[in-house]
Tab-separated table of C-alpha atoms in Angstrom:
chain	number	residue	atom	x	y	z
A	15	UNK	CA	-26.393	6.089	3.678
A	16	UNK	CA	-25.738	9.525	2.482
A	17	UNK	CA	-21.818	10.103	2.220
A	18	UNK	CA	-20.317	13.143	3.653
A	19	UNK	CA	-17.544	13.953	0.737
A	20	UNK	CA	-17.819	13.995	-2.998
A	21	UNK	CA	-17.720	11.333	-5.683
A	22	UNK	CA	-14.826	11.982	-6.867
A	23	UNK	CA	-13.126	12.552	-3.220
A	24	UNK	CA	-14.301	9.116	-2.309
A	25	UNK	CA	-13.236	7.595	-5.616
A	26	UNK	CA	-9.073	9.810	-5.416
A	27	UNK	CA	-8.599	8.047	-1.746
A	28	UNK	CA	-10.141	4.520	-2.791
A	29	UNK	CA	-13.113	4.522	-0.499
A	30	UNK	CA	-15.349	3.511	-2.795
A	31	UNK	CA	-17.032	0.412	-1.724
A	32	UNK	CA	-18.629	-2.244	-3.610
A	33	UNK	CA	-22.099	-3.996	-2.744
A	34	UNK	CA	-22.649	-7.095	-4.538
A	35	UNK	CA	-26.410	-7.709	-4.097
A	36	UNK	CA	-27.539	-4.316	-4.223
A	37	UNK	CA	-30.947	-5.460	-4.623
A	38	UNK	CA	-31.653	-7.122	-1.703
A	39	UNK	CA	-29.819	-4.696	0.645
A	40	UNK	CA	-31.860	-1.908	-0.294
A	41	UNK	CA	-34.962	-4.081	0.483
A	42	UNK	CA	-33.618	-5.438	3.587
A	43	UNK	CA	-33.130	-2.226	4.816
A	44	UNK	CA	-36.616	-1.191	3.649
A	45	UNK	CA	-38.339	-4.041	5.659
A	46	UNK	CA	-36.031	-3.098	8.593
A	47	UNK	CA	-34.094	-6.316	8.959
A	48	UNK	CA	-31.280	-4.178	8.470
A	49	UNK	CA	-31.143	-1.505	10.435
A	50	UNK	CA	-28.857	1.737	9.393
A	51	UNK	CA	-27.756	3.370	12.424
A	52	UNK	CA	-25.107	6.602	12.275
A	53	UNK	CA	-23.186	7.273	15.799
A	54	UNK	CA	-19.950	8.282	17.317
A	55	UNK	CA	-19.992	5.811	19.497
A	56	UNK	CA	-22.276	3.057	21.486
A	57	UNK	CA	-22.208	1.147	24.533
A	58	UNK	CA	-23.649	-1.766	25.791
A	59	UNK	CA	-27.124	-2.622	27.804
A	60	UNK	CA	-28.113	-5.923	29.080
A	61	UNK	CA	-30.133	-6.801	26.056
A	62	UNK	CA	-27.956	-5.347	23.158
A	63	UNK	CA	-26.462	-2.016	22.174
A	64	UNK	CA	-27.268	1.166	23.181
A	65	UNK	CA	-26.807	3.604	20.367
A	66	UNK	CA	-25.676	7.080	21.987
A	67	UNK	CA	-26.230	9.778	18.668
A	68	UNK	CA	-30.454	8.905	19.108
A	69	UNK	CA	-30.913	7.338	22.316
A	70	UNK	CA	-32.021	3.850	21.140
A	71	UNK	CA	-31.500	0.777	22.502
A	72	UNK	CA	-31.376	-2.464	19.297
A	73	UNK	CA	-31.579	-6.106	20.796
A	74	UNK	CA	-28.876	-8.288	19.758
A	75	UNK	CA	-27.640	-11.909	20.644
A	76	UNK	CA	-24.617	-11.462	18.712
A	77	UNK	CA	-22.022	-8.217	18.059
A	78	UNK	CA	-19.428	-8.076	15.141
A	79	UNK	CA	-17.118	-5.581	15.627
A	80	UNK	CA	-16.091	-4.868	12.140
A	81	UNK	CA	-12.625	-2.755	12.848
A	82	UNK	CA	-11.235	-2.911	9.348
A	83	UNK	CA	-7.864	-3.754	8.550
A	84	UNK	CA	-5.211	-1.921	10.371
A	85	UNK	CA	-2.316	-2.711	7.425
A	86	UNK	CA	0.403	0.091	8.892
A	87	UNK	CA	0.639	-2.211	12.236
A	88	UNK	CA	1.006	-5.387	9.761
A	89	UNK	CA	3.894	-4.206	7.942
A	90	UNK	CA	5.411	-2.628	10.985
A	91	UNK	CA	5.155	-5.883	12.724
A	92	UNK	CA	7.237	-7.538	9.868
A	93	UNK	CA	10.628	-5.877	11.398
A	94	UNK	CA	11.983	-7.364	14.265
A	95	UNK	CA	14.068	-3.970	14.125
A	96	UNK	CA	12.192	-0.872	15.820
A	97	UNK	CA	13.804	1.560	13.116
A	98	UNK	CA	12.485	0.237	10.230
A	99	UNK	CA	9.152	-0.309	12.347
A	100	UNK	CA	9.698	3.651	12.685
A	101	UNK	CA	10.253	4.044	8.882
A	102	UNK	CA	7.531	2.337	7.729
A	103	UNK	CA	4.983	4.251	10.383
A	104	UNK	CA	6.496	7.147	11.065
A	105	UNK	CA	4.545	9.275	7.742
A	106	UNK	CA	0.821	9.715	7.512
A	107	UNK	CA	1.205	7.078	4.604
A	108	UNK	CA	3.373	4.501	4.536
A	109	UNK	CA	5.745	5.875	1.958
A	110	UNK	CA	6.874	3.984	-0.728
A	111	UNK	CA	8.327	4.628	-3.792
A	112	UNK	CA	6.536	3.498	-6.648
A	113	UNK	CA	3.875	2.819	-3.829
A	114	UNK	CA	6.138	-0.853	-3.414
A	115	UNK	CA	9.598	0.098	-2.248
A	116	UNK	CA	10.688	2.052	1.117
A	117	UNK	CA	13.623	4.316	0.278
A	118	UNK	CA	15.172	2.992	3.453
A	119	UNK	CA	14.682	-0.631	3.126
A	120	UNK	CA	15.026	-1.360	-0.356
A	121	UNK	CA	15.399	-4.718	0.144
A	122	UNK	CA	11.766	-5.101	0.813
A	123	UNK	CA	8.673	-4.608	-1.765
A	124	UNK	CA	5.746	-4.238	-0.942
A	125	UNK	CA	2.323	-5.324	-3.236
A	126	UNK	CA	-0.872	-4.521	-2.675
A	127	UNK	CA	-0.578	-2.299	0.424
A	128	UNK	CA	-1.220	1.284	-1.840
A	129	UNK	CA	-5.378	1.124	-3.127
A	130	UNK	CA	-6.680	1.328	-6.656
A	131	UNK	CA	-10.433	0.597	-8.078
A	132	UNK	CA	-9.331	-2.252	-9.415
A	133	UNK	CA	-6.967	-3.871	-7.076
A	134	UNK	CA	-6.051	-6.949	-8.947
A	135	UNK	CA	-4.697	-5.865	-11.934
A	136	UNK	CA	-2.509	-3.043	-10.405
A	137	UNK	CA	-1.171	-5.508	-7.846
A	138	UNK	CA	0.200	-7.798	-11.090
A	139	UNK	CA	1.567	-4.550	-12.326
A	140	UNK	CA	3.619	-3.766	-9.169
A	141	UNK	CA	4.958	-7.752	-9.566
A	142	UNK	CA	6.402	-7.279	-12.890
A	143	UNK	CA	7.816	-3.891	-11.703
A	144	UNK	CA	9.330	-5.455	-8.975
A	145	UNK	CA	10.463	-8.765	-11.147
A	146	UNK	CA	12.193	-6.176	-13.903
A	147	UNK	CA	14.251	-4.703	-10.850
A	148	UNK	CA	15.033	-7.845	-9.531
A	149	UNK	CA	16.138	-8.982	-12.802
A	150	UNK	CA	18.199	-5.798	-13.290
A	151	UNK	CA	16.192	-4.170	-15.784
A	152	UNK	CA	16.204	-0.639	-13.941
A	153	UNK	CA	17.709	0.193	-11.052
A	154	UNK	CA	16.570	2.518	-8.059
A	155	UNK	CA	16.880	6.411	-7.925
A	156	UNK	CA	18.811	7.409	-5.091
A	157	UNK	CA	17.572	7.767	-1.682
A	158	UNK	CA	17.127	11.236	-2.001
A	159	UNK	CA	15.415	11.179	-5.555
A	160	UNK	CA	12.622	8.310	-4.391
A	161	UNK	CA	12.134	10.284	-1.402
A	162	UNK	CA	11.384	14.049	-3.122
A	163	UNK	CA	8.970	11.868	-5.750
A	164	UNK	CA	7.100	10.609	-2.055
A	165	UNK	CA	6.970	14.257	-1.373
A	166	UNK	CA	5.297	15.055	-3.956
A	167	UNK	CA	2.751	12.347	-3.802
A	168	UNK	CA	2.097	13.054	-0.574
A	169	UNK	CA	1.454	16.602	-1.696
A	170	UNK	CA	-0.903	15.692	-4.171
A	171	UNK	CA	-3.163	13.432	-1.669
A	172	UNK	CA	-3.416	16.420	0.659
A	173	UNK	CA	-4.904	18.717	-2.082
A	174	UNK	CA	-6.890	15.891	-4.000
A	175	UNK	CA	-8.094	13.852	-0.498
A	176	UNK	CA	-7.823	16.501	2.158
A	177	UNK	CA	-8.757	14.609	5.289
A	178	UNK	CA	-8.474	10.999	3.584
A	179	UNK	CA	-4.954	12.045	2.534
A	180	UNK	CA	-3.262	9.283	4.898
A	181	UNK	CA	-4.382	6.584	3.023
A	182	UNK	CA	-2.325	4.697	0.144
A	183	UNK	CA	-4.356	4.974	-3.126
A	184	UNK	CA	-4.185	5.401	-6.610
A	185	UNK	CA	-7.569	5.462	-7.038
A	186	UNK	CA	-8.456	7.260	-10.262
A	187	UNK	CA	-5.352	7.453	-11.274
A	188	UNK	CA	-3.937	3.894	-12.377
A	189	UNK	CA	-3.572	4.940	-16.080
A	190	UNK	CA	-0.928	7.338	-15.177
A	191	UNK	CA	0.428	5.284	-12.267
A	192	UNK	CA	0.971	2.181	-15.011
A	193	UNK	CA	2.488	4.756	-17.058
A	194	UNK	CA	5.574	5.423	-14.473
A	195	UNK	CA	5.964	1.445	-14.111
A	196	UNK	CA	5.801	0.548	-17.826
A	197	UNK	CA	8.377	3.742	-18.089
A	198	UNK	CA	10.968	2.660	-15.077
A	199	UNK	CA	10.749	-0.979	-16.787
A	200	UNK	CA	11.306	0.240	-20.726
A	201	UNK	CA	7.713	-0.621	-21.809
A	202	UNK	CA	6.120	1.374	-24.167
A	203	UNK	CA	3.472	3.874	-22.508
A	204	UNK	CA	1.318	3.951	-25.347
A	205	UNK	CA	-0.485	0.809	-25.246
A	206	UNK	CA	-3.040	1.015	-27.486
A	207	UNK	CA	-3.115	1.201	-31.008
A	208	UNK	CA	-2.876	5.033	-31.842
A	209	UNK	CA	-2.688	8.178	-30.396
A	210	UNK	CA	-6.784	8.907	-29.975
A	211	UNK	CA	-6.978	5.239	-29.152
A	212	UNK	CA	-4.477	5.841	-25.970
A	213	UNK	CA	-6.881	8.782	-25.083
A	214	UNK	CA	-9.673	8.512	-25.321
A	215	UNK	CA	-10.408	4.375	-25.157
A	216	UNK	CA	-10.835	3.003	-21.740
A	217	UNK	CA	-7.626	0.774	-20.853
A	218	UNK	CA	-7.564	-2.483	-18.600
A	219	UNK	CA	-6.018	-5.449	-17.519
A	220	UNK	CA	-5.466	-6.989	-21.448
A	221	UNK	CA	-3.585	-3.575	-22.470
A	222	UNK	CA	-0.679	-4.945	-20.122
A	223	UNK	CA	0.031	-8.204	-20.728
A	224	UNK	CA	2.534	-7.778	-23.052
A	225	UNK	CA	5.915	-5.748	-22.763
């Protein structure tokens, strides 16, 4: 239960997980119907699992193999055409401008692929980023331009996340990412009342629902 990187590491990448009834876990784990076992690997005995990092064997009836969600094979499964299957996986993220549109297929957005602490919110964002293009309201940098901002990005992840620097997130930093999308779509940044207010007051879902 002890993580390996910082706070703040864990909280840049969006691996920050949530446990709804903290309570209970804790105590589960306490009385040991939980059990909290760190390996490398396993393997399998005729009763259960064989856990190879202590030695131990645990009974079980039943095994969930909880594998995560592999999202880069998802959305390079989409393409019937093996280039833009290459495009889309051929980065350690998949890079998108805006974290929504591919510089080479920018016929296709993307929402909800790129991570944030608060997923919801940021997703609705992206739509009405991608409804103001749509509806002509900005248009698209060049190629070029979208792909030197990915650069950079990418830069950023590998000094902020290190090893965790494949991953799309915006974790930490949705204030400033909303600030680029209310910017491409001609919203005003400032979306509080007042310059201190913008600083220093903690903004949310309710500060962007109007233009």
């Amino acid at each position: 239960m002890v993580p390996q990187h910082s706070f703040s590491k864990d909280a840049r990448s969006s691996l920050i997980l949530y446990m709804p009834d903290s309570d209970n876990f804790i105590n589960a784990v306490e009385e040991k119907s939980i059990q909290l076992k760190k390996s490398q690997s396993f393997s399998f005995y005729e009763k259960g699992i064989f856990i190879d990092e202590d030695n131990t064997q645990i009974e079980a009836e039943i095994v969930i193999f909880a594998t995560g969600f592999r999202g880069v094979e998802k959305l390079k499964d989409v393409f019937e055409s093996s280039t833009f299957g290459d495009f889309i996986s051929g980065s350690p993220r998949v890079p998108l401008y805006r974290e929504c549109i591919h510089p080479q297929i920018p016929q296709v957005a993307v929402i909800g692929f790129s991570e944030s602490l608060s997923n919801m919110y940021i997703s609705e964002m992206r739509a009405k980023w991608v409804v103001a293009l749509l509806e002509g309201a900005f248009k698209l940098p060049s190629v070029t331009e979208m792909e030197k901002d990915i650069a950079r990005w990418d830069d950023y992840m590998k000094q902020s996340t290190e090893e965790n620097h494949y991953r799309s997130s915006v974790g930490t930093l949705e204030i400033w990412y909303n600030d680029q999308l209310c910017k491409d779509m001609g919203m005003n940044r400032l979306r509080k009342n007042g310059l201190f207010a913008n600083l220093f007051e903690p903004h949310g879902p309710l500060d962007y629902v109007s233009p």
